PDB file of C-alpha atoms in Angstrom:
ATOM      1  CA  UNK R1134      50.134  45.838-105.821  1.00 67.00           C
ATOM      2  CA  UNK R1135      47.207  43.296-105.310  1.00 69.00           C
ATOM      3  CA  UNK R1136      44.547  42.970-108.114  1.00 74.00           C
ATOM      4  CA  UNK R1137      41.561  40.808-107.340  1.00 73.00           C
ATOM      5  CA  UNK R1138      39.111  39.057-109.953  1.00 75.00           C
ATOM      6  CA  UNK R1139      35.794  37.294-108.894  1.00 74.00           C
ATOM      7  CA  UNK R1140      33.959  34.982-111.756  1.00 73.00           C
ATOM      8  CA  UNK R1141      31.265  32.589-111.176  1.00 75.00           C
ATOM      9  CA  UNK R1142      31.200  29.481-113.220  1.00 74.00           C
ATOM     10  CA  UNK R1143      27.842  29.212-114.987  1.00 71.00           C
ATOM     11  CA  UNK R1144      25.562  26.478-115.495  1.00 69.00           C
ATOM     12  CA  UNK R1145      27.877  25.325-118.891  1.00 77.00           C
ATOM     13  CA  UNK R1146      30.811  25.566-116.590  1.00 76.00           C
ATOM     14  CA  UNK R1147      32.161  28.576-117.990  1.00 80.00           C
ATOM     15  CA  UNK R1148      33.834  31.419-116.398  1.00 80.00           C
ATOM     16  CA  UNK R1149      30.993  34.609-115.648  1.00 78.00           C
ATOM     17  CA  UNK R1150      32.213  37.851-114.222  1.00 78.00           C
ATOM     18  CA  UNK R1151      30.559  38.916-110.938  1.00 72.00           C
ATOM     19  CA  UNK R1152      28.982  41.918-112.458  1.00 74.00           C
ATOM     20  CA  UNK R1153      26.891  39.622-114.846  1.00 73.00           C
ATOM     21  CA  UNK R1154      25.062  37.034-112.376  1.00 68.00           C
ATOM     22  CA  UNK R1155      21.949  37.166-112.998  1.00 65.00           C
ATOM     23  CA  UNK R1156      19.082  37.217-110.030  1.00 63.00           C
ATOM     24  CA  UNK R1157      16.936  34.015-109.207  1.00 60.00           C
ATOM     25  CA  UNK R1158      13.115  34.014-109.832  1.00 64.00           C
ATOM     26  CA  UNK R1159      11.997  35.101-106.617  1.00 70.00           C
ATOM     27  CA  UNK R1160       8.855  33.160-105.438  1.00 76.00           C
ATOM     28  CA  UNK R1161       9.210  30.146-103.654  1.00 77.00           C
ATOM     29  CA  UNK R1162       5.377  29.005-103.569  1.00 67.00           C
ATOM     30  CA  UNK R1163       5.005  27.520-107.079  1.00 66.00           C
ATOM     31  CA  UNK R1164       4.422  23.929-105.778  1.00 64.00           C
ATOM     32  CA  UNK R1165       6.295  21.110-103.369  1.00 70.00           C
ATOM     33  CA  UNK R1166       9.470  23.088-101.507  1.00 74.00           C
ATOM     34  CA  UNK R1167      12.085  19.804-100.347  1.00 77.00           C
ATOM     35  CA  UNK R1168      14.441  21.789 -99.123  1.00 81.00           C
ATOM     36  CA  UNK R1169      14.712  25.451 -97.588  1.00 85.00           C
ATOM     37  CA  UNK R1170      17.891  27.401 -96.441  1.00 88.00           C
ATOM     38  CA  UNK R1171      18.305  30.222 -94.259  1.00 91.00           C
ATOM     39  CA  UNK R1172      20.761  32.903 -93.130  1.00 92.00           C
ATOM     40  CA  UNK R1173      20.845  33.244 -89.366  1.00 93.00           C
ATOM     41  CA  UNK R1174      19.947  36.992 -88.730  1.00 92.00           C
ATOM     42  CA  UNK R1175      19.262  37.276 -84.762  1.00 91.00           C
ATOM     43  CA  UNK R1176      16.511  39.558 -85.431  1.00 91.00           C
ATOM     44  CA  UNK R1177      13.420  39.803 -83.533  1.00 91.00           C
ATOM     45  CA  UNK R1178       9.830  39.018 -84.639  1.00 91.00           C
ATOM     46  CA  UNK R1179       9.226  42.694 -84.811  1.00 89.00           C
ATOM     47  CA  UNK R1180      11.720  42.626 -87.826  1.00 88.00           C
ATOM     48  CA  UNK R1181       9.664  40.411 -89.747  1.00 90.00           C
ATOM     49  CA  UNK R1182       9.522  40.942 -92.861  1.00 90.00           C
ATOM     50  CA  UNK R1183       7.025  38.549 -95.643  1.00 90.00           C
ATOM     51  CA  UNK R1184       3.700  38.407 -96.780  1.00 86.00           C
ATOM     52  CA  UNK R1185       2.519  35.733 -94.969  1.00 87.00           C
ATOM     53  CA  UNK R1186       0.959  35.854 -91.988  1.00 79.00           C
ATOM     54  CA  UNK R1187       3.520  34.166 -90.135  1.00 72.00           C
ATOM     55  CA  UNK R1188       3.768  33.109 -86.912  1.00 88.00           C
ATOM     56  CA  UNK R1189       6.865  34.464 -84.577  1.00 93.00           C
ATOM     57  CA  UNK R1190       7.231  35.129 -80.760  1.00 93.00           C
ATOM     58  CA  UNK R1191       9.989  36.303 -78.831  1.00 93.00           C
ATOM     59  CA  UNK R1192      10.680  34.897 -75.389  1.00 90.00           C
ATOM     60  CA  UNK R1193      13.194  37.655 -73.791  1.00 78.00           C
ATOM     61  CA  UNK R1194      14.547  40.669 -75.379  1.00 70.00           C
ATOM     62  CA  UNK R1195      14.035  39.013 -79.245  1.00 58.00           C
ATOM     63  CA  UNK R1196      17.282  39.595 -80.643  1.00 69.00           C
ATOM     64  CA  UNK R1197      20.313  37.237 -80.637  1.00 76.00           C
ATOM     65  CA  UNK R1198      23.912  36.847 -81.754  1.00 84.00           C
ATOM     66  CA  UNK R1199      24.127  33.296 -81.554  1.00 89.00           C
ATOM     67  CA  UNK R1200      21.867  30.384 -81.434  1.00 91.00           C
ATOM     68  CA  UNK R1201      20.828  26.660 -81.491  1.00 92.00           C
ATOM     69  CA  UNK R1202      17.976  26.023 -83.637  1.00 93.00           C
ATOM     70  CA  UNK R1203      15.524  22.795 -83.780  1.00 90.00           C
ATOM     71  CA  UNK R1204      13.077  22.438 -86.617  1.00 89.00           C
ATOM     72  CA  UNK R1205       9.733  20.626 -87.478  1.00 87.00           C
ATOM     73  CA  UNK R1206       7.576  19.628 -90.440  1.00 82.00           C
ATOM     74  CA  UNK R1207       4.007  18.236 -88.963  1.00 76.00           C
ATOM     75  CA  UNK R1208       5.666  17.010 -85.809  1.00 79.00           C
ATOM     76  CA  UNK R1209       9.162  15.620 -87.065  1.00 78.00           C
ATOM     77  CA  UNK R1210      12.149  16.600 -86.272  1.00 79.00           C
ATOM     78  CA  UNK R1211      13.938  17.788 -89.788  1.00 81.00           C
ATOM     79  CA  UNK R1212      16.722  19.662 -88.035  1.00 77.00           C
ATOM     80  CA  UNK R1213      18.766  19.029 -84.755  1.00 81.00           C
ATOM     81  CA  UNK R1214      20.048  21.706 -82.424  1.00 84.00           C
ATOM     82  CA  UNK R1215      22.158  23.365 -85.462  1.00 87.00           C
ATOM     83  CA  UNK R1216      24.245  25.677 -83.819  1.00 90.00           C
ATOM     84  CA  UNK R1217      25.095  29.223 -85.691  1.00 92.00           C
ATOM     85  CA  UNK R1218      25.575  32.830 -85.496  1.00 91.00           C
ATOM     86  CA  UNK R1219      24.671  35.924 -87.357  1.00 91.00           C
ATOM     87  CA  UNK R1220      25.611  35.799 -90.890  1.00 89.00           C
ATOM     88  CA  UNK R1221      25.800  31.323 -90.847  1.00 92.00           C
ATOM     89  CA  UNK R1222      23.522  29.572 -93.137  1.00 90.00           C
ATOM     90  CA  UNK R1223      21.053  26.704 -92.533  1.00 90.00           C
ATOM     91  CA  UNK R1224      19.531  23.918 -94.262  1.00 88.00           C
ATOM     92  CA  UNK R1225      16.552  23.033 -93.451  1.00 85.00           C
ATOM     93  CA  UNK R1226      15.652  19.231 -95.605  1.00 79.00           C
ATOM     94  CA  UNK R1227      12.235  17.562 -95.827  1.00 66.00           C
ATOM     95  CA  UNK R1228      10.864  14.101 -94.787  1.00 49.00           C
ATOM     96  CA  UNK R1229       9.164  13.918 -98.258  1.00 52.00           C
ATOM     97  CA  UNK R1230       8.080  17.492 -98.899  1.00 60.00           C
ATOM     98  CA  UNK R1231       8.006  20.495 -96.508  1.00 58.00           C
ATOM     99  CA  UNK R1232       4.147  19.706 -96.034  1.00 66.00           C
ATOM    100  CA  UNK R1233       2.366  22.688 -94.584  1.00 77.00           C
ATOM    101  CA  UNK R1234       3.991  24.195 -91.583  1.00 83.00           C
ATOM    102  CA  UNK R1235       7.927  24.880 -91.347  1.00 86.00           C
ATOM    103  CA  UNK R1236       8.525  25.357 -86.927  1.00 90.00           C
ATOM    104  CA  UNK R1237      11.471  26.245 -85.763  1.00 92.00           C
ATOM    105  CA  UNK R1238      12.752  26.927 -82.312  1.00 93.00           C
ATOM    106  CA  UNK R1239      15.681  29.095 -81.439  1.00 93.00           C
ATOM    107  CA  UNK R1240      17.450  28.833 -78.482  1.00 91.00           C
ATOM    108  CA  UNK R1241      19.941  30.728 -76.388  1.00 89.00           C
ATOM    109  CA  UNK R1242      23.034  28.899 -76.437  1.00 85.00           C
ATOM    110  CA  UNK R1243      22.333  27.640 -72.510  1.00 86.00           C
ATOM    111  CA  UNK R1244      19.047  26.898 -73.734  1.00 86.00           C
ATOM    112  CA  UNK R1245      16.785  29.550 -72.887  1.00 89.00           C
ATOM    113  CA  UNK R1246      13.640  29.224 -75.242  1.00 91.00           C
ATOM    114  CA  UNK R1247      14.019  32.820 -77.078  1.00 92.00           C
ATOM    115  CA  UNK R1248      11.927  32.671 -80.555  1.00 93.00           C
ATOM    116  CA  UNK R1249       9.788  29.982 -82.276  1.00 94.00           C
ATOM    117  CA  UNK R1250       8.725  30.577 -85.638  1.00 94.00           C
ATOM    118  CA  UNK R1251       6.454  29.174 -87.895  1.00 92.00           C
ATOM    119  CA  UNK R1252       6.215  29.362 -91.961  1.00 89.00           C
ATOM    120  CA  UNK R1253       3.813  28.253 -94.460  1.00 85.00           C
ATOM    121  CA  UNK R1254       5.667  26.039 -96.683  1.00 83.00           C
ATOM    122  CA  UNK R1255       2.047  24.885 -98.719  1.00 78.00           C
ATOM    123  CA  UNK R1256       3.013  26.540-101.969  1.00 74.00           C
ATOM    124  CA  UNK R1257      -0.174  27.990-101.422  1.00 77.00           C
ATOM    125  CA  UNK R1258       1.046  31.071 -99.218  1.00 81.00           C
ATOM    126  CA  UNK R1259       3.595  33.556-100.775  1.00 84.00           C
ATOM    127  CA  UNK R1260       7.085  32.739 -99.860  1.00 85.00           C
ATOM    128  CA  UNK R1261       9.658  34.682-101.209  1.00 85.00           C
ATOM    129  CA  UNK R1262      14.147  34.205-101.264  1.00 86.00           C
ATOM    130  CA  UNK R1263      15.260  37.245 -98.853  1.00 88.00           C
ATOM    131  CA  UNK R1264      11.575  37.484 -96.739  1.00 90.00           C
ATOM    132  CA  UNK R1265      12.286  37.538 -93.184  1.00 92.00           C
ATOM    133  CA  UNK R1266      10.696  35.633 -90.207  1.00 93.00           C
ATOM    134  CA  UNK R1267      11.992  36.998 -87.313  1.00 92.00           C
ATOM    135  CA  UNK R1268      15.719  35.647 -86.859  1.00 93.00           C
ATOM    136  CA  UNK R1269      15.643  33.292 -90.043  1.00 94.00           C
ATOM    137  CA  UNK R1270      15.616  34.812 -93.487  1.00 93.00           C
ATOM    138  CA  UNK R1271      15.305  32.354 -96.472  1.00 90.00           C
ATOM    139  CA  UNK R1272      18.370  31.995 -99.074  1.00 88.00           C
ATOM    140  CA  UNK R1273      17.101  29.276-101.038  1.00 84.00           C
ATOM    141  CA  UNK R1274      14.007  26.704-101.500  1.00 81.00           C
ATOM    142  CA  UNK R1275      15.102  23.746-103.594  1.00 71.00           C
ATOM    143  CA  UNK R1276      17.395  25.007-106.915  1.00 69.00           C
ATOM    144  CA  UNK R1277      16.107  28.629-106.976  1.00 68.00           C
ATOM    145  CA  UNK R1278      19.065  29.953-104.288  1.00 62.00           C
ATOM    146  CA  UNK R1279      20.051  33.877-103.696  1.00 58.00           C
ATOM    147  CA  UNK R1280      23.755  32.790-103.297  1.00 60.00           C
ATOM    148  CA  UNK R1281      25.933  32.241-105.632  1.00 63.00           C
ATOM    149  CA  UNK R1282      29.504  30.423-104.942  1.00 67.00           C
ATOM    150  CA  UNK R1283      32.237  32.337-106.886  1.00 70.00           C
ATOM    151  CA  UNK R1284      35.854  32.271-106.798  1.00 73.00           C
ATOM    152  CA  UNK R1285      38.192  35.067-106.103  1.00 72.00           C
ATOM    153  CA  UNK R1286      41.517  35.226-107.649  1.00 75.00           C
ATOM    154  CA  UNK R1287      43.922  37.212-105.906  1.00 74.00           C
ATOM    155  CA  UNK R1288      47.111  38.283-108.103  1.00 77.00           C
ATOM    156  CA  UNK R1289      50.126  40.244-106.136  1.00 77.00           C
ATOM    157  CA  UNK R1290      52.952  41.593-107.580  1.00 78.00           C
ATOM    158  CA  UNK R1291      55.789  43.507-106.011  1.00 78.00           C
ATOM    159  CA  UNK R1292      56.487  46.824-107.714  1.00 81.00           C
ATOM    160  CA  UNK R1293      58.720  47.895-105.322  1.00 82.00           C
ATOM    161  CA  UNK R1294      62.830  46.922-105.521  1.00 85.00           C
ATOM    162  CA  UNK R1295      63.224  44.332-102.696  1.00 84.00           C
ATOM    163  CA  UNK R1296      62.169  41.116-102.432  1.00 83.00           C
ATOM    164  CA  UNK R1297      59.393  40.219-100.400  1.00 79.00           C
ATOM    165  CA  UNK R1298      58.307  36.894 -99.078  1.00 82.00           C
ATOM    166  CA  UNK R1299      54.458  36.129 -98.460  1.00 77.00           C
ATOM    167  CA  UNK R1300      53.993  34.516 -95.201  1.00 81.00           C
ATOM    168  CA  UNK R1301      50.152  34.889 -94.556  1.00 78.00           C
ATOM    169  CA  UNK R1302      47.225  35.842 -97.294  1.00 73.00           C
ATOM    170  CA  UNK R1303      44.345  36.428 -95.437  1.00 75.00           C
ATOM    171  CA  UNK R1304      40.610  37.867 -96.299  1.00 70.00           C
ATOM    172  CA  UNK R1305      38.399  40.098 -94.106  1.00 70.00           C
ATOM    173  CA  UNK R1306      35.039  40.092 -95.293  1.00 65.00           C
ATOM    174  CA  UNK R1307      31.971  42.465 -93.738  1.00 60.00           C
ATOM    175  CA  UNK R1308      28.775  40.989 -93.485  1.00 57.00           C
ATOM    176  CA  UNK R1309      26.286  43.544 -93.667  1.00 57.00           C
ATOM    177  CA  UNK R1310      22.096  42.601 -93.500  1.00 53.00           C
ATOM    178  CA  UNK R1311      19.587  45.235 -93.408  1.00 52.00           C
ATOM    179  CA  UNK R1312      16.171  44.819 -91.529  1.00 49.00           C
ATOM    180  CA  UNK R1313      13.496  47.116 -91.765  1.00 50.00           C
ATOM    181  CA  UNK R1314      16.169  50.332 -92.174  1.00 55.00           C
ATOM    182  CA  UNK R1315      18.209  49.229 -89.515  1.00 57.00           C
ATOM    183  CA  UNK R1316      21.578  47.494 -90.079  1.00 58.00           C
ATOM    184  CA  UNK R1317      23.180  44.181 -88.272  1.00 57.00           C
ATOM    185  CA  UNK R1318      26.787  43.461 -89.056  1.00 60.00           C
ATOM    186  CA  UNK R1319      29.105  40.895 -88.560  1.00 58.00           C
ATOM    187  CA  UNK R1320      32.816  40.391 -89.784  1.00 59.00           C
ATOM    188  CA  UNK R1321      34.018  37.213 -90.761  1.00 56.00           C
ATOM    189  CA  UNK R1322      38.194  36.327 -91.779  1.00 60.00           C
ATOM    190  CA  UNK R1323      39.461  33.175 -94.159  1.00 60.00           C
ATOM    191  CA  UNK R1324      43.235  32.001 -94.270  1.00 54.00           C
TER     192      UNK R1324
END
């Protein structure tokens, strides 16, 4: 019999169940954004989906499992060919402050230009945790983050009458992200 427990560990470092986490304010556009992450969706720029009028083009047929990914603030590089698939996070730092313009270009892993986006990262645009511009949808900007780390506690206990030795635990999670109605899935196993 396996039972498993998930708790987060709160800003007072105590133990929170799962069920309780609270979610973020939402708006990213209250002032200077240093840092921004992203989850790595593959989605085209007709997936989109923010209040900005952002910029995104597709260069092929849009959507892509895996990637390299180059980004700019006002001209400098402020991430280097970051390589990732659907369902991996990115960080995307600041030379100061993410100034006005976020670019990013995403490549096809032989480096086949196949979507460059660009967000307003002013704080005077709407920018929002989970809005989506094309294959990049944002996860955090600075300490206000839609993921939370939390530990799972797995407890197994044999019920039956032999003895059993464990030789492998392992964890099959299914990542599941839906854009616009339609669903993109990946799965994803931990030793």
């Amino acid at each position: 019999e396996v039972t498993i427990s998930c708790m987060e560990k709160n800003q007072d470092g105590d133990d929170v169940d799962c069920k309780d986490i609270q979610s973020p304010e939402s708006s990213c556009s209250d002032g200077d954004i240093d840092t921004l992450s992203f989850t790595y969706i593959g989605a085209a720029c007709d997936k989109s989906a923010n209040t900005q009028d952002d910029v995104c083009e597709d260069f092929g047929n849009g959507e892509l499992d895996d990637a390299i990914i180059t980004c700019f603030v006002d001209g400098i590089e402020v991430l280097s060919d970051k390589e990732v698939s659907v369902g991996n996070m990115l960080e995307v730092p600041a030379v100061g402050s993410l100034s006005e313009t976020l670019s990013c270009e995403i490549l096809g892993t032989t480096n086949n230009r196949r979507q460059m986006v660009k967000i307003d990262t002013s704080g005077d645009a709407d920018l929002y945790l989970k809005d989506i511009y094309g294959s990049l949808q944002v996860e955090s900007c600075d300490d206000k983050n839609c993921l939370v780390e939390v530990e799972y506690t797995y407890t197994i206990e044999n019920i039956g009458n032999l003895a059993m030795d464990i030789t492998l635990l392992e964890r099959t999670s299914f990542v599941q992200v839906e854009l616009n109605g339609e669903w993109r899935s990946g799965i994803q196993t931990d030793d």
